[in-house]
Amino acid sequence: DSGVTQTPKHLITATGQRVTLRCSPRSGDLSVYWYQQSLDQGLQFLIQYYNGEERAKGNILERFSAQQFPDLHSELNLSSLELGDSALYFCASSPHSEGPQETQYFGPGTRLLVL
Amino acid sequence: AQKITQTQPGMFVQEKEAVTLDCTYDTSDQSYGLFWYKQPSSGEMIFLIYQGSYDEQNATEGRYSLNFQKARKSANLVISASQLGDSAMYFCAMREGDTGRRALTFGSGTRLQVQP
């Protein structure tokens, strides 16, 4: 158990809908990262938050947004869902933000299926 | 160009034998970190081992060791005494330091199957 929690574990929805994925980082970790794992794109970085502020953006679509709350939990909002958004969405956390040596610990993921 | 290359889509190994999973990387940064993660069929990503670009010794964690060859830009994972529970996908990842890039870049993974 990494200490990172994600809910829900599974999500089935329809095209055009909006969903919210939730992540609680490990105790004491200030950074939260969101990754998407799909069969065709592999594991891709979406966005990072550090202590409530956006720190880095990856290949995140405009239909997707995220935020980190004062209690450090984070939510990833996916809207106008398309079939291609079906994927495993991971949240990871690390103590800080800087330094290549920071290990990111991953949550169990949310498996999203868009029908 | 691919930042992380894992050339072995699938590998088989006999139980109790050692296996090496290949990983090469590409970066112009002097400071970077290399990571290996394991993803069992249940889906979670489990951190295994870390190697820093300035580390002079190869990293080891129990049955896992990292064969780091900086000049060749390779960071191969060695699993000794394979167990059936080692069957999983293994991902090599890099975090670059000089450019301030904070996210991990992952390779495409190697599926390891341990045979009894």
Short mmCIF file of C-alpha atoms in Angstrom, two decimals:
data_model
loop_
_atom_site.label_atom_id
_atom_site.label_comp_id
_atom_site.label_asym_id
_atom_site.label_seq_id
_atom_site.Cartn_x
_atom_site.Cartn_y
_atom_site.Cartn_z
CA ASP A 1 0.00 0.00 0.00
CA SER A 2 1.59 3.25 -1.19
CA GLY A 3 -0.50 5.48 1.07
CA VAL A 4 -2.05 7.27 -1.90
CA THR A 5 -5.79 6.73 -2.22
CA GLN A 6 -7.98 7.20 -5.27
CA THR A 7 -11.72 7.03 -5.69
CA PRO A 8 -13.62 5.64 -7.37
CA LYS A 9 -11.82 2.48 -8.40
CA HIS A 10 -13.99 2.00 -11.46
CA LEU A 11 -16.18 4.40 -13.41
CA ILE A 12 -18.45 3.67 -16.35
CA THR A 13 -20.10 6.57 -18.11
CA ALA A 14 -21.37 7.72 -21.49
CA THR A 15 -19.91 9.99 -24.11
CA GLY A 16 -20.52 13.67 -23.47
CA GLN A 17 -20.68 13.23 -19.71
CA ARG A 18 -18.49 14.75 -17.01
CA VAL A 19 -16.74 12.87 -14.20
CA THR A 20 -14.56 13.74 -11.22
CA LEU A 21 -11.71 11.59 -9.99
CA ARG A 22 -10.41 12.10 -6.49
CA CYS A 23 -6.98 11.58 -5.00
CA SER A 24 -5.59 11.85 -1.48
CA PRO A 25 -1.77 11.98 -1.34
CA ARG A 26 0.45 10.28 1.21
CA SER A 27 0.56 12.00 4.55
CA GLY A 28 3.00 14.90 4.36
CA ASP A 29 3.32 14.93 0.57
CA LEU A 30 2.74 18.32 -1.01
CA SER A 31 2.93 17.38 -4.68
CA VAL A 32 0.25 15.56 -6.60
CA TYR A 33 0.67 14.34 -10.15
CA TRP A 34 -1.96 12.97 -12.53
CA TYR A 35 -1.10 10.42 -15.21
CA GLN A 36 -3.17 8.69 -17.87
CA GLN A 37 -2.44 5.14 -19.00
CA SER A 38 -4.04 4.02 -22.24
CA LEU A 39 -3.25 1.18 -24.61
CA ASP A 40 -2.26 3.43 -27.50
CA GLN A 41 -0.49 6.26 -25.62
CA GLY A 42 1.08 4.41 -22.73
CA LEU A 43 1.66 6.31 -19.48
CA GLN A 44 1.42 10.05 -19.97
CA PHE A 45 1.79 12.90 -17.52
CA LEU A 46 -1.20 15.21 -17.36
CA ILE A 47 -0.66 17.80 -14.65
CA GLN A 48 1.09 18.50 -11.34
CA TYR A 49 0.02 20.50 -8.31
CA TYR A 50 2.22 21.56 -5.46
CA ASN A 51 0.72 22.84 -2.23
CA GLY A 52 -2.42 24.02 -3.97
CA GLU A 53 -0.84 25.59 -7.02
CA GLU A 54 -0.44 24.26 -10.53
CA ARG A 55 3.24 23.53 -11.16
CA ALA A 56 3.52 21.73 -14.47
CA LYS A 57 1.32 20.71 -17.36
CA GLY A 58 1.76 17.80 -19.70
CA ASN A 59 -0.49 16.44 -22.40
CA ILE A 60 -3.68 17.48 -20.72
CA LEU A 61 -6.66 18.19 -22.94
CA GLU A 62 -8.61 21.43 -22.56
CA ARG A 63 -11.65 19.35 -21.61
CA PHE A 64 -9.74 18.18 -18.54
CA SER A 65 -8.98 20.25 -15.47
CA ALA A 66 -7.66 19.65 -12.01
CA GLN A 67 -7.26 21.35 -8.67
CA GLN A 68 -5.64 20.74 -5.32
CA PHE A 69 -7.50 21.75 -2.20
CA PRO A 70 -6.16 23.20 1.09
CA ASP A 71 -6.21 19.73 2.66
CA LEU A 72 -3.97 18.68 -0.29
CA HIS A 73 -6.39 16.24 -1.86
CA SER A 74 -6.79 16.68 -5.58
CA GLU A 75 -9.54 16.23 -8.11
CA LEU A 76 -9.28 15.64 -11.84
CA ASN A 77 -12.32 16.72 -13.80
CA LEU A 78 -12.95 15.20 -17.20
CA SER A 79 -15.74 16.71 -19.31
CA SER A 80 -17.37 16.14 -22.70
CA LEU A 81 -16.05 12.62 -22.49
CA GLU A 82 -15.12 10.73 -25.64
CA LEU A 83 -14.54 7.04 -26.23
CA GLY A 84 -10.82 7.72 -26.43
CA ASP A 85 -10.77 9.00 -22.86
CA SER A 86 -11.23 5.44 -21.61
CA ALA A 87 -8.07 4.75 -19.64
CA LEU A 88 -6.54 4.10 -16.25
CA TYR A 89 -5.97 7.39 -14.44
CA PHE A 90 -3.29 7.48 -11.78
CA CYS A 91 -2.56 9.95 -9.10
CA ALA A 92 0.93 10.03 -7.61
CA SER A 93 2.39 12.05 -4.80
CA SER A 94 5.82 13.11 -3.59
CA PRO A 95 7.03 15.18 -0.65
CA HIS A 96 8.06 18.26 -2.61
CA SER A 97 8.39 19.34 -6.17
CA GLU A 98 12.02 19.94 -7.02
CA GLY A 99 14.83 17.50 -7.51
CA PRO A 100 15.11 14.52 -9.83
CA GLN A 101 15.52 12.18 -6.89
CA GLU A 102 12.00 12.58 -5.57
CA THR A 103 10.18 9.27 -5.77
CA GLN A 104 6.57 9.44 -6.81
CA TYR A 105 4.26 6.97 -5.13
CA PHE A 106 1.22 5.95 -7.11
CA GLY A 107 -2.34 5.34 -6.07
CA PRO A 108 -4.26 2.27 -7.22
CA GLY A 109 -5.78 4.18 -10.16
CA THR A 110 -9.28 4.86 -11.42
CA ARG A 111 -10.33 2.79 -14.40
CA LEU A 112 -12.59 4.90 -16.61
CA LEU A 113 -14.72 3.35 -19.32
CA VAL A 114 -16.61 5.65 -21.66
CA LEU A 115 -19.39 3.95 -23.62
CA ALA B 1 13.24 10.86 -30.09
CA GLN B 2 12.06 8.54 -27.36
CA LYS B 3 13.29 9.60 -23.96
CA ILE B 4 12.96 6.11 -22.48
CA THR B 5 13.28 2.99 -24.59
CA GLN B 6 12.41 -0.49 -23.44
CA THR B 7 13.13 -2.82 -26.33
CA GLN B 8 11.74 -6.02 -24.83
CA PRO B 9 7.94 -6.10 -25.06
CA GLY B 10 7.89 -9.50 -23.34
CA MET B 11 10.29 -11.72 -21.42
CA PHE B 12 10.10 -15.21 -19.99
CA VAL B 13 12.19 -16.46 -17.10
CA GLN B 14 12.26 -19.66 -15.08
CA GLU B 15 11.48 -19.46 -11.41
CA LYS B 16 14.61 -18.91 -9.27
CA GLU B 17 16.65 -17.62 -12.20
CA ALA B 18 17.86 -14.05 -12.66
CA VAL B 19 16.51 -11.79 -15.39
CA THR B 20 17.60 -8.45 -16.83
CA LEU B 21 15.11 -5.94 -18.19
CA ASP B 22 16.64 -3.37 -20.52
CA CYS B 23 16.17 0.36 -20.42
CA THR B 24 17.97 3.10 -22.31
CA TYR B 25 17.33 6.78 -21.88
CA ASP B 26 18.02 10.02 -23.65
CA THR B 27 18.61 13.31 -21.90
CA SER B 28 20.96 16.26 -22.14
CA ASP B 29 20.51 17.05 -18.44
CA GLN B 30 23.39 16.37 -16.07
CA SER B 31 21.08 15.79 -13.14
CA TYR B 32 18.35 13.20 -13.51
CA GLY B 33 16.77 10.27 -11.76
CA LEU B 34 15.89 6.84 -13.09
CA PHE B 35 13.11 4.73 -11.63
CA TRP B 36 11.63 1.31 -12.11
CA TYR B 37 8.00 0.52 -11.38
CA LYS B 38 6.13 -2.78 -11.37
CA GLN B 39 2.54 -3.04 -12.52
CA PRO B 40 0.86 -6.37 -11.68
CA SER B 41 -2.31 -7.45 -13.43
CA SER B 42 -4.32 -5.74 -10.69
CA GLY B 43 -3.16 -2.43 -12.15
CA GLU B 44 -1.39 -0.57 -9.37
CA MET B 45 2.05 0.97 -9.95
CA ILE B 46 4.60 -0.16 -7.39
CA PHE B 47 7.90 1.70 -6.97
CA LEU B 48 10.87 -0.69 -7.02
CA ILE B 49 14.17 1.15 -7.22
CA TYR B 50 15.80 4.53 -7.89
CA GLN B 51 19.17 5.54 -9.36
CA GLY B 52 20.45 9.10 -9.41
CA SER B 53 22.67 10.34 -12.21
CA TYR B 54 25.41 11.29 -9.73
CA ASP B 55 25.26 8.03 -7.80
CA GLU B 56 28.54 6.17 -8.21
CA GLN B 57 27.23 2.87 -6.95
CA ASN B 58 24.50 0.83 -8.57
CA ALA B 59 21.27 0.90 -6.59
CA THR B 60 20.04 -2.26 -4.89
CA GLU B 61 16.79 -3.05 -3.09
CA GLY B 62 16.46 -6.64 -1.97
CA ARG B 63 16.26 -8.84 -5.06
CA TYR B 64 16.27 -5.80 -7.35
CA SER B 65 19.39 -4.11 -8.59
CA LEU B 66 19.95 -1.49 -11.20
CA ASN B 67 22.82 -1.89 -13.65
CA PHE B 68 23.58 1.77 -14.36
CA GLN B 69 25.94 2.51 -17.25
CA LYS B 70 25.98 6.27 -17.60
CA ALA B 71 28.15 6.50 -20.70
CA ARG B 72 25.86 4.11 -22.52
CA LYS B 73 22.76 5.77 -21.04
CA SER B 74 21.37 2.50 -19.86
CA ALA B 75 19.65 1.59 -16.59
CA ASN B 76 18.81 -2.09 -16.70
CA LEU B 77 16.81 -3.73 -13.93
CA VAL B 78 18.12 -7.05 -12.64
CA ILE B 79 15.78 -9.29 -10.68
CA SER B 80 17.56 -12.12 -8.93
CA ALA B 81 15.96 -15.42 -7.91
CA SER B 82 12.70 -14.77 -9.80
CA GLN B 83 9.45 -15.66 -8.11
CA LEU B 84 6.03 -16.37 -9.59
CA GLY B 85 4.81 -13.13 -8.03
CA ASP B 86 7.29 -11.18 -10.15
CA SER B 87 5.09 -11.75 -13.22
CA ALA B 88 3.99 -8.24 -14.17
CA MET B 89 4.64 -5.26 -16.43
CA TYR B 90 7.81 -3.36 -15.59
CA PHE B 91 8.25 0.29 -16.49
CA CYS B 92 11.44 2.30 -16.60
CA ALA B 93 10.98 6.03 -15.99
CA MET B 94 13.11 9.16 -15.84
CA ARG B 95 12.80 12.48 -14.11
CA GLU B 96 15.06 15.18 -15.53
CA GLY B 97 16.49 17.69 -13.10
CA ASP B 98 18.29 20.49 -14.94
CA THR B 99 15.30 21.61 -16.96
CA GLY B 100 13.02 21.60 -13.95
CA ARG B 101 10.79 19.04 -15.57
CA ARG B 102 9.07 17.45 -12.64
CA ALA B 103 7.04 14.70 -14.20
CA LEU B 104 8.13 11.17 -14.92
CA THR B 105 8.62 10.06 -18.50
CA PHE B 106 7.88 6.37 -18.91
CA GLY B 107 8.98 3.72 -21.34
CA SER B 108 6.52 1.39 -23.03
CA GLY B 109 7.14 -1.38 -20.53
CA THR B 110 8.26 -5.00 -20.52
CA ARG B 111 5.88 -7.80 -19.62
CA LEU B 112 7.72 -10.40 -17.54
CA GLN B 113 6.33 -13.88 -17.11
CA VAL B 114 7.93 -16.17 -14.56
CA GLN B 115 7.46 -19.83 -15.33
CA PRO B 116 7.46 -22.58 -12.66
#
